[in-house]
Amino acid sequence: MEVKPQMTEGSLKSLLKSESADTPSGRIIRTLSERGSLSAAQIARITGLARSTVSTAVADLRRSGLIFDADPPESAESRAIGRPATALRLNPEAGTCIGVHLAIDELRVAAADVSHSVISEQNIPLPLDYGPDLAAQRLKDCIARIYAENGLRQSGLLGVGVSVSAPVSPDGSVHRSAIVPNWAGVNVVSLFGAALETTILIDNESNCSAIAEHMWGAAQGQDNFVLFTVNNGIGSAIMVDGRIVTGLAGGGGEVGHISLDPEGELCRCGNRGCLELRASFGWALLELSRLHGRPISIDAAVAMALHGDAGAIRLISDAAEVAGRGVAILGNILNPPLILISGALAKSGAILLDPLRTSFEKHALLKSRELKPEDRTRIIPGALLANDVVLGAVGLVLRHHGRIG
Ligand SMILES: [Zn+2]
């Protein structure tokens, strides 16, 4: 395809649109948007394009200013001694995107450019029962402020990714959720799209966490993994061949509501004996708060455990035992090479991870001791525990832009 000599925001937007998706330039641009930086050889492998086709299109895109070399060799000497393959990257000036997490009492907002650099992160406080219209207005104000403060043009905004604490249907509607009851049935793609006048992409928070870990964190280069989040609730996400498994209506990967005991306690979902009731830390916080006679947050409980509080350590260990059973169920279904443990409780490190791994080993069909080292499922903490959800919302735009809307 013909590429204009001058780089414009419009040319990047048009190459990211679905009608350009099958041109070589469109495929290269979308692959770089999704993956960050890649060599020409990696682009050829991922897109399935011939090396010569990639070379021709890359030369055109370089001339247009849309892509450039990410890591030029430092000196003539380093070029002479085995020059590394040049990594290509989108020009950060070619476009920006916004990610927002609809948290329980605030909006967490991040802005990034198409080269995957994060420009700004902000938290906007909101009342506990805030609704969609207020959120859209505050988000619009926040985006305007971020762009003004950083000297960015709003015309370069490629889209807004939204993370919500509930399953999301393929058309962008929020399913029923006890965490965000005001949002049940709301079509965020239409509502935010009209308010913000840009492309909106939305997914649930665990899927966003998995996307962030894949793009920037502990799952970089690993296209098959499971993410298991331990907070006041349980979240999980499944990535297969680089794609999140969302299922038919957006209910894929909801492992927290597998019933381990059909006669057990009633869960917020209406089921009995769900994994979430004992693997999450909600019930443990009630016990800990009762014992100490004051409300204790999950972060405070983790801090207590890290300072050696025997009660907090025991409660995390108890949750880890049940979480390990849940992770083993996933292990028996998927046998993934990697399981990332995320969420506030993962900040306790080995206090959670050691008993969780032991429980996984006990409940999984394949035992690590019987497997070659390279065949053992690795269970490690996520690398972005502080902001994985909002970064993943940014990732929704970088990965999927142009596929809906
Ligand atoms: Zn449940």
Tab-separated table of C-alpha atoms and ligand atoms in Angstrom:
chain	number	residue	atom	x	y	z
A	1	MET	CA	0.000	0.000	0.000
A	2	GLU	CA	1.056	3.558	-0.519
A	3	VAL	CA	2.214	5.368	2.582
A	4	LYS	CA	2.202	9.134	2.734
A	5	PRO	CA	5.611	10.725	3.173
A	6	GLN	CA	4.481	12.713	6.230
A	7	MET	CA	3.586	10.840	9.377
A	8	THR	CA	0.181	11.794	10.676
A	9	GLU	CA	-1.959	10.575	13.521
A	10	GLY	CA	-4.585	9.846	10.891
A	11	SER	CA	-2.298	7.462	8.999
A	12	LEU	CA	-1.711	5.376	12.134
A	13	LYS	CA	-5.413	5.324	12.945
A	14	SER	CA	-6.273	4.211	9.427
A	15	LEU	CA	-3.642	1.447	9.493
A	16	LEU	CA	-5.069	0.182	12.785
A	17	LYS	CA	-8.614	0.037	11.405
A	18	SER	CA	-9.978	-3.322	10.451
A	19	GLU	CA	-10.196	-2.545	6.723
A	20	SER	CA	-6.392	-2.136	6.639
A	21	ALA	CA	-5.780	-5.155	8.847
A	22	ASP	CA	-4.846	-7.488	6.007
A	23	THR	CA	-2.415	-5.211	4.204
A	24	PRO	CA	1.238	-5.899	5.099
A	25	SER	CA	1.623	-2.413	6.622
A	26	GLY	CA	-1.591	-2.809	8.616
A	27	ARG	CA	-0.489	-6.178	9.975
A	28	ILE	CA	2.964	-4.884	10.904
A	29	ILE	CA	1.534	-1.813	12.655
A	30	ARG	CA	-1.001	-3.867	14.596
A	31	THR	CA	1.624	-6.422	15.609
A	32	LEU	CA	3.983	-3.688	16.875
A	33	SER	CA	1.081	-1.984	18.682
A	34	GLU	CA	0.348	-5.253	20.454
A	35	ARG	CA	3.881	-6.445	21.173
A	36	GLY	CA	5.924	-3.266	21.696
A	37	SER	CA	9.276	-3.766	19.960
A	38	LEU	CA	10.136	-6.583	17.570
A	39	SER	CA	12.811	-7.431	15.011
A	40	ALA	CA	11.839	-7.782	11.336
A	41	ALA	CA	12.362	-11.542	11.682
A	42	GLN	CA	9.974	-11.706	14.650
A	43	ILE	CA	7.398	-9.662	12.725
A	44	ALA	CA	7.648	-12.095	9.796
A	45	ARG	CA	7.159	-15.063	12.134
A	46	ILE	CA	4.185	-13.579	14.005
A	47	THR	CA	2.372	-12.153	10.962
A	48	GLY	CA	3.206	-15.027	8.608
A	49	LEU	CA	4.398	-12.500	6.008
A	50	ALA	CA	7.427	-13.252	3.814
A	51	ARG	CA	10.667	-11.608	4.984
A	52	SER	CA	10.910	-9.665	1.721
A	53	THR	CA	7.356	-8.353	2.138
A	54	VAL	CA	8.173	-7.259	5.700
A	55	SER	CA	11.377	-5.531	4.542
A	56	THR	CA	9.563	-3.570	1.837
A	57	ALA	CA	6.691	-2.518	4.102
A	58	VAL	CA	9.053	-1.651	6.989
A	59	ALA	CA	11.101	0.573	4.662
A	60	ASP	CA	7.920	2.427	3.642
A	61	LEU	CA	6.750	2.762	7.250
A	62	ARG	CA	10.216	4.015	8.313
A	63	ARG	CA	10.133	6.683	5.599
A	64	SER	CA	6.672	7.765	6.715
A	65	GLY	CA	7.958	8.158	10.288
A	66	LEU	CA	5.467	5.707	11.748
A	67	ILE	CA	8.122	3.283	12.983
A	68	PHE	CA	11.764	3.581	13.927
A	69	ASP	CA	14.633	1.521	15.304
A	70	ALA	CA	14.145	1.067	19.040
A	71	ASP	CA	17.708	0.111	19.944
A	72	PRO	CA	20.303	1.425	17.501
A	73	PRO	CA	23.719	-0.182	18.082
A	74	GLU	CA	25.814	2.000	20.395
A	75	SER	CA	28.975	2.212	18.314
A	76	ALA	CA	30.623	1.122	15.089
A	77	GLU	CA	32.610	-1.371	17.159
A	78	SER	CA	29.473	-3.036	18.563
A	79	ARG	CA	28.080	-3.179	15.022
A	80	ALA	CA	31.221	-4.951	13.870
A	81	ILE	CA	31.047	-7.573	16.631
A	82	GLY	CA	27.861	-9.463	15.986
A	83	ARG	CA	25.305	-6.735	15.540
A	84	PRO	CA	22.046	-7.610	17.307
A	85	ALA	CA	18.882	-7.646	15.233
A	86	THR	CA	17.436	-4.141	15.162
A	87	ALA	CA	14.235	-3.856	17.142
A	88	LEU	CA	11.469	-1.845	15.522
A	89	ARG	CA	8.910	0.191	17.432
A	90	LEU	CA	6.015	2.491	16.653
A	91	ASN	CA	6.835	6.184	16.816
A	92	PRO	CA	5.522	7.306	20.250
A	93	GLU	CA	4.317	10.560	18.667
A	94	ALA	CA	2.025	8.623	16.347
A	95	GLY	CA	-0.677	7.966	18.928
A	96	THR	CA	-1.668	7.657	22.564
A	97	CYS	CA	-4.232	5.694	24.494
A	98	ILE	CA	-5.935	5.753	27.873
A	99	GLY	CA	-6.665	2.921	30.286
A	100	VAL	CA	-9.144	3.245	33.149
A	101	HIS	CA	-10.065	0.836	35.939
A	102	LEU	CA	-13.498	1.353	37.497
A	103	ALA	CA	-12.432	0.618	41.075
A	104	ILE	CA	-14.834	0.498	43.989
A	105	ASP	CA	-14.456	4.161	45.014
A	106	GLU	CA	-12.191	5.685	42.395
A	107	LEU	CA	-11.131	5.731	38.759
A	108	ARG	CA	-7.554	4.627	38.165
A	109	VAL	CA	-6.367	6.186	34.934
A	110	ALA	CA	-3.179	5.644	32.904
A	111	ALA	CA	-2.034	7.182	29.631
A	112	ALA	CA	0.522	5.561	27.334
A	113	ASP	CA	1.865	6.025	23.837
A	114	VAL	CA	1.975	3.422	21.079
A	115	SER	CA	5.617	2.595	21.823
A	116	HIS	CA	4.285	1.181	25.148
A	117	SER	CA	5.712	3.985	27.332
A	118	VAL	CA	3.453	4.996	30.218
A	119	ILE	CA	3.082	8.790	30.287
A	120	SER	CA	0.876	9.375	33.329
A	121	GLU	CA	-1.043	7.549	36.070
A	122	GLN	CA	-3.758	9.213	38.160
A	123	ASN	CA	-6.431	8.181	40.680
A	124	ILE	CA	-9.737	10.090	40.712
A	125	PRO	CA	-11.749	9.620	43.957
A	126	LEU	CA	-15.492	8.952	43.547
A	127	PRO	CA	-18.333	8.151	45.952
A	128	LEU	CA	-18.789	4.429	46.708
A	129	ASP	CA	-21.980	4.012	44.657
A	130	TYR	CA	-20.920	6.109	41.660
A	131	GLY	CA	-22.719	5.475	38.396
A	132	PRO	CA	-21.776	5.499	34.724
A	133	ASP	CA	-22.624	9.142	33.895
A	134	LEU	CA	-20.500	10.569	36.728
A	135	ALA	CA	-17.635	8.221	35.821
A	136	ALA	CA	-17.757	9.259	32.151
A	137	GLN	CA	-17.699	12.974	33.051
A	138	ARG	CA	-14.819	12.631	35.537
A	139	LEU	CA	-12.884	10.498	33.050
A	140	LYS	CA	-13.383	13.074	30.303
A	141	ASP	CA	-12.060	15.833	32.600
A	142	CYS	CA	-9.117	13.648	33.657
A	143	ILE	CA	-8.140	12.838	30.053
A	144	ALA	CA	-8.253	16.535	29.130
A	145	ARG	CA	-6.009	17.344	32.118
A	146	ILE	CA	-3.486	14.578	31.354
A	147	TYR	CA	-3.211	15.677	27.725
A	148	ALA	CA	-2.831	19.362	28.679
A	149	GLU	CA	-0.231	18.635	31.400
A	150	ASN	CA	1.875	16.470	29.076
A	151	GLY	CA	1.587	18.623	25.951
A	152	LEU	CA	-0.256	15.887	24.043
A	153	ARG	CA	-2.809	16.441	21.281
A	154	GLN	CA	-6.167	14.830	22.012
A	155	SER	CA	-6.478	14.163	18.282
A	156	GLY	CA	-3.794	11.497	18.827
A	157	LEU	CA	-6.016	9.515	21.230
A	158	LEU	CA	-6.540	6.090	19.645
A	159	GLY	CA	-9.016	4.792	22.189
A	160	VAL	CA	-9.889	4.204	25.831
A	161	GLY	CA	-9.596	0.781	27.453
A	162	VAL	CA	-11.908	0.140	30.401
A	163	SER	CA	-11.476	-2.460	33.125
A	164	VAL	CA	-14.450	-3.413	35.284
A	165	SER	CA	-14.850	-5.808	38.241
A	166	ALA	CA	-17.456	-7.981	36.512
A	167	PRO	CA	-17.731	-10.217	33.460
A	168	VAL	CA	-18.319	-8.266	30.248
A	169	SER	CA	-20.410	-9.362	27.257
A	170	PRO	CA	-18.962	-9.236	23.727
A	171	ASP	CA	-20.987	-6.081	22.927
A	172	GLY	CA	-19.444	-4.241	25.892
A	173	SER	CA	-22.239	-4.607	28.473
A	174	VAL	CA	-21.409	-5.284	32.116
A	175	HIS	CA	-22.928	-8.483	33.521
A	176	ARG	CA	-24.433	-8.666	37.006
A	177	SER	CA	-21.854	-8.126	39.725
A	178	ALA	CA	-21.996	-7.595	43.476
A	179	ILE	CA	-18.936	-5.347	43.279
A	180	VAL	CA	-20.358	-2.806	40.803
A	181	PRO	CA	-24.162	-3.213	41.073
A	182	ASN	CA	-24.826	0.222	39.530
A	183	TRP	CA	-23.181	-0.942	36.342
A	184	ALA	CA	-25.124	-4.154	35.681
A	185	GLY	CA	-26.549	-4.052	32.152
A	186	VAL	CA	-24.715	-0.821	31.260
A	187	ASN	CA	-23.208	-0.829	27.789
A	188	VAL	CA	-19.926	0.923	28.500
A	189	VAL	CA	-18.839	0.911	24.853
A	190	SER	CA	-21.886	3.002	23.833
A	191	LEU	CA	-22.025	5.199	26.925
A	192	PHE	CA	-18.316	6.074	27.175
A	193	GLY	CA	-18.024	6.173	23.371
A	194	ALA	CA	-20.693	8.888	23.184
A	195	ALA	CA	-19.237	10.848	26.118
A	196	LEU	CA	-15.583	10.628	25.092
A	197	GLU	CA	-16.031	10.503	21.292
A	198	THR	CA	-13.437	7.777	20.806
A	199	THR	CA	-13.132	3.999	20.458
A	200	ILE	CA	-13.873	2.141	23.712
A	201	LEU	CA	-12.642	-1.356	24.551
A	202	ILE	CA	-13.633	-3.094	27.754
A	203	ASP	CA	-12.852	-6.302	29.621
A	204	ASN	CA	-12.923	-7.536	33.197
A	205	GLU	CA	-10.116	-6.750	35.617
A	206	SER	CA	-8.479	-10.190	35.697
A	207	ASN	CA	-8.257	-10.307	31.920
A	208	CYS	CA	-6.714	-6.830	32.002
A	209	SER	CA	-4.163	-7.980	34.621
A	210	ALA	CA	-3.199	-10.889	32.374
A	211	ILE	CA	-2.779	-8.583	29.367
A	212	ALA	CA	-0.530	-6.261	31.411
A	213	GLU	CA	1.632	-9.148	32.664
A	214	HIS	CA	1.918	-10.424	29.074
A	215	MET	CA	2.873	-7.025	27.639
A	216	TRP	CA	5.074	-5.648	30.423
A	217	GLY	CA	5.358	-8.097	33.312
A	218	ALA	CA	6.121	-11.653	34.380
A	219	ALA	CA	4.521	-13.312	31.309
A	220	GLN	CA	6.452	-11.455	28.618
A	221	GLY	CA	7.225	-13.890	25.813
A	222	GLN	CA	4.865	-16.510	27.292
A	223	ASP	CA	1.686	-16.835	25.193
A	224	ASN	CA	0.123	-19.611	27.320
A	225	PHE	CA	-0.483	-18.945	30.985
A	226	VAL	CA	-3.053	-18.593	33.732
A	227	LEU	CA	-3.379	-15.628	36.075
A	228	PHE	CA	-4.981	-16.191	39.481
A	229	THR	CA	-5.765	-13.143	41.600
A	230	VAL	CA	-6.241	-13.335	45.370
A	231	ASN	CA	-7.953	-10.274	46.844
A	232	ASN	CA	-11.176	-9.884	48.804
A	233	GLY	CA	-12.511	-11.953	45.910
A	234	ILE	CA	-10.886	-14.364	43.470
A	235	GLY	CA	-10.186	-13.453	39.851
A	236	SER	CA	-8.636	-15.472	37.094
A	237	ALA	CA	-7.749	-15.207	33.446
A	238	ILE	CA	-6.607	-17.715	30.856
A	239	MET	CA	-4.358	-16.834	27.919
A	240	VAL	CA	-4.011	-19.377	25.113
A	241	ASP	CA	-1.707	-18.683	22.155
A	242	GLY	CA	-1.555	-14.991	23.080
A	243	ARG	CA	-5.341	-14.519	23.281
A	244	ILE	CA	-7.493	-14.155	26.387
A	245	VAL	CA	-10.181	-16.839	26.667
A	246	THR	CA	-13.394	-14.844	27.233
A	247	GLY	CA	-15.894	-17.510	26.164
A	248	LEU	CA	-19.213	-17.074	24.403
A	249	ALA	CA	-20.770	-14.396	26.623
A	250	GLY	CA	-17.729	-13.169	28.569
A	251	GLY	CA	-17.954	-15.680	31.426
A	252	GLY	CA	-14.768	-17.606	30.566
A	253	GLY	CA	-12.134	-18.029	33.268
A	254	GLU	CA	-14.435	-17.330	36.255
A	255	VAL	CA	-12.714	-19.935	38.380
A	256	GLY	CA	-13.630	-18.288	41.694
A	257	HIS	CA	-17.193	-19.527	41.346
A	258	ILE	CA	-16.442	-23.193	40.868
A	259	SER	CA	-18.384	-24.876	43.679
A	260	LEU	CA	-16.123	-27.027	45.854
A	261	ASP	CA	-18.916	-27.852	48.329
A	262	PRO	CA	-22.530	-27.954	47.052
A	263	GLU	CA	-23.752	-27.992	50.683
A	264	GLY	CA	-21.443	-25.145	51.711
A	265	GLU	CA	-22.059	-21.495	52.545
A	266	LEU	CA	-24.048	-19.260	50.229
A	267	CYS	CA	-21.832	-17.209	47.891
A	268	ARG	CA	-22.574	-13.686	46.595
A	269	CYS	CA	-23.132	-15.280	43.176
A	270	GLY	CA	-26.072	-17.371	44.462
A	271	ASN	CA	-24.133	-20.632	44.352
A	272	ARG	CA	-22.994	-22.580	47.424
A	273	GLY	CA	-19.493	-23.442	48.551
A	274	CYS	CA	-17.631	-21.469	45.856
A	275	LEU	CA	-13.838	-21.560	45.746
A	276	GLU	CA	-13.862	-17.790	46.316
A	277	LEU	CA	-15.421	-18.108	49.786
A	278	ARG	CA	-12.295	-19.666	51.264
A	279	ALA	CA	-9.521	-18.943	48.734
A	280	SER	CA	-10.103	-15.193	48.817
A	281	PHE	CA	-9.240	-13.076	51.838
A	282	GLY	CA	-12.658	-11.523	52.496
A	283	TRP	CA	-13.670	-13.983	55.215
A	284	ALA	CA	-10.180	-13.926	56.762
A	285	LEU	CA	-10.326	-10.145	57.129
A	286	LEU	CA	-13.572	-10.492	59.084
A	287	GLU	CA	-11.874	-12.932	61.465
A	288	LEU	CA	-8.771	-10.794	61.826
A	289	SER	CA	-10.841	-7.632	62.369
A	290	ARG	CA	-12.951	-9.391	65.009
A	291	LEU	CA	-9.854	-10.621	66.818
A	292	HIS	CA	-8.281	-7.154	66.912
A	293	GLY	CA	-11.526	-5.255	67.507
A	294	ARG	CA	-10.990	-2.887	64.555
A	295	PRO	CA	-11.407	-3.046	60.766
A	296	ILE	CA	-8.262	-4.403	59.079
A	297	SER	CA	-7.666	-3.949	55.332
A	298	ILE	CA	-6.064	-6.569	53.125
A	299	ASP	CA	-2.915	-4.442	52.756
A	300	ALA	CA	-2.721	-4.062	56.552
A	301	ALA	CA	-3.108	-7.827	56.981
A	302	VAL	CA	-0.263	-8.433	54.509
A	303	ALA	CA	1.921	-5.937	56.408
A	304	MET	CA	1.098	-7.712	59.692
A	305	ALA	CA	2.064	-11.074	58.175
A	306	LEU	CA	5.328	-9.670	56.817
A	307	HIS	CA	6.093	-8.425	60.356
A	308	GLY	CA	5.550	-11.916	61.734
A	309	ASP	CA	1.974	-11.737	63.090
A	310	ALA	CA	1.132	-15.407	63.604
A	311	GLY	CA	-2.612	-14.942	63.099
A	312	ALA	CA	-2.225	-13.094	59.791
A	313	ILE	CA	0.303	-15.675	58.577
A	314	ARG	CA	-2.059	-18.526	59.483
A	315	LEU	CA	-5.003	-16.898	57.659
A	316	ILE	CA	-2.923	-16.324	54.505
A	317	SER	CA	-1.714	-19.919	54.681
A	318	ASP	CA	-5.312	-21.173	55.006
A	319	ALA	CA	-6.385	-19.135	51.968
A	320	ALA	CA	-3.337	-20.399	50.060
A	321	GLU	CA	-4.342	-24.024	50.701
A	322	VAL	CA	-7.757	-23.470	49.075
A	323	ALA	CA	-6.328	-21.240	46.334
A	324	GLY	CA	-3.867	-24.032	45.500
A	325	ARG	CA	-6.805	-26.416	45.035
A	326	GLY	CA	-8.378	-23.915	42.619
A	327	VAL	CA	-5.142	-23.452	40.734
A	328	ALA	CA	-4.752	-27.246	40.566
A	329	ILE	CA	-8.199	-27.479	38.927
A	330	LEU	CA	-6.933	-25.090	36.273
A	331	GLY	CA	-3.728	-27.111	36.076
A	332	ASN	CA	-5.670	-30.310	35.451
A	333	ILE	CA	-7.719	-28.665	32.694
A	334	LEU	CA	-4.976	-26.690	30.937
A	335	ASN	CA	-1.584	-27.973	32.183
A	336	PRO	CA	-0.155	-24.470	31.565
A	337	PRO	CA	3.599	-23.745	31.585
A	338	LEU	CA	3.071	-20.698	33.821
A	339	ILE	CA	0.664	-19.663	36.568
A	340	LEU	CA	0.935	-16.095	37.841
A	341	ILE	CA	-0.403	-15.262	41.295
A	342	SER	CA	-1.630	-11.686	41.453
A	343	GLY	CA	-3.692	-9.460	43.741
A	344	ALA	CA	-3.034	-7.818	47.101
A	345	LEU	CA	-2.316	-11.098	48.902
A	346	ALA	CA	0.531	-11.898	46.474
A	347	LYS	CA	2.423	-9.000	48.082
A	348	SER	CA	3.017	-11.327	51.043
A	349	GLY	CA	5.424	-13.314	48.813
A	350	ALA	CA	6.455	-16.718	50.137
A	351	ILE	CA	3.870	-16.540	52.957
A	352	LEU	CA	1.218	-17.086	50.254
A	353	LEU	CA	3.267	-18.738	47.514
A	354	ASP	CA	4.886	-21.568	49.491
A	355	PRO	CA	1.659	-23.129	50.875
A	356	LEU	CA	-0.106	-22.432	47.577
A	357	ARG	CA	2.561	-24.352	45.638
A	358	THR	CA	2.392	-27.203	48.157
A	359	SER	CA	-1.389	-27.379	47.783
A	360	PHE	CA	-1.112	-27.256	43.989
A	361	GLU	CA	1.348	-30.138	44.059
A	362	LYS	CA	-0.997	-32.126	46.302
A	363	HIS	CA	-4.096	-31.595	44.146
A	364	ALA	CA	-2.718	-31.535	40.581
A	365	LEU	CA	-2.701	-34.769	38.613
A	366	LEU	CA	0.843	-34.321	37.292
A	367	LYS	CA	3.334	-34.145	40.162
A	368	SER	CA	6.386	-31.911	39.711
A	369	ARG	CA	8.696	-34.532	41.225
A	370	GLU	CA	7.730	-36.925	38.413
A	371	LEU	CA	8.332	-34.411	35.643
A	372	LYS	CA	11.426	-33.138	33.891
A	373	PRO	CA	12.258	-29.586	35.070
A	374	GLU	CA	11.157	-28.086	31.735
A	375	ASP	CA	7.753	-29.834	32.010
A	376	ARG	CA	6.906	-28.432	35.446
A	377	THR	CA	4.310	-25.685	35.745
A	378	ARG	CA	5.983	-22.586	37.195
A	379	ILE	CA	3.933	-20.740	39.837
A	380	ILE	CA	5.315	-17.256	40.442
A	381	PRO	CA	3.948	-13.874	41.565
A	382	GLY	CA	2.937	-11.271	38.996
A	383	ALA	CA	5.455	-8.475	38.385
A	384	LEU	CA	2.949	-5.608	38.311
A	385	LEU	CA	1.025	-6.072	41.538
A	386	ALA	CA	0.605	-2.324	42.098
A	387	ASN	CA	-1.006	-1.351	38.788
A	388	ASP	CA	-1.574	-4.401	36.561
A	389	VAL	CA	-5.296	-3.752	36.068
A	390	VAL	CA	-5.023	-0.189	34.779
A	391	LEU	CA	-1.997	-1.033	32.615
A	392	GLY	CA	-4.002	-3.904	31.138
A	393	ALA	CA	-6.793	-1.460	30.296
A	394	VAL	CA	-4.202	0.510	28.306
A	395	GLY	CA	-3.215	-2.807	26.743
A	396	LEU	CA	-6.782	-3.384	25.535
A	397	VAL	CA	-6.333	-0.460	23.165
A	398	LEU	CA	-2.810	-1.411	22.080
A	399	ARG	CA	-3.862	-5.009	21.414
A	400	HIS	CA	-7.339	-4.742	19.997
A	401	HIS	CA	-7.710	-1.313	18.517
A	402	GLY	CA	-9.926	-1.342	15.444
A	403	ARG	CA	-11.456	-4.736	16.125
A	404	ILE	CA	-14.593	-3.275	17.592
A	405	GLY	CA	-16.085	0.187	17.201
B	1	ZN	ZN	-19.839	-17.876	43.903
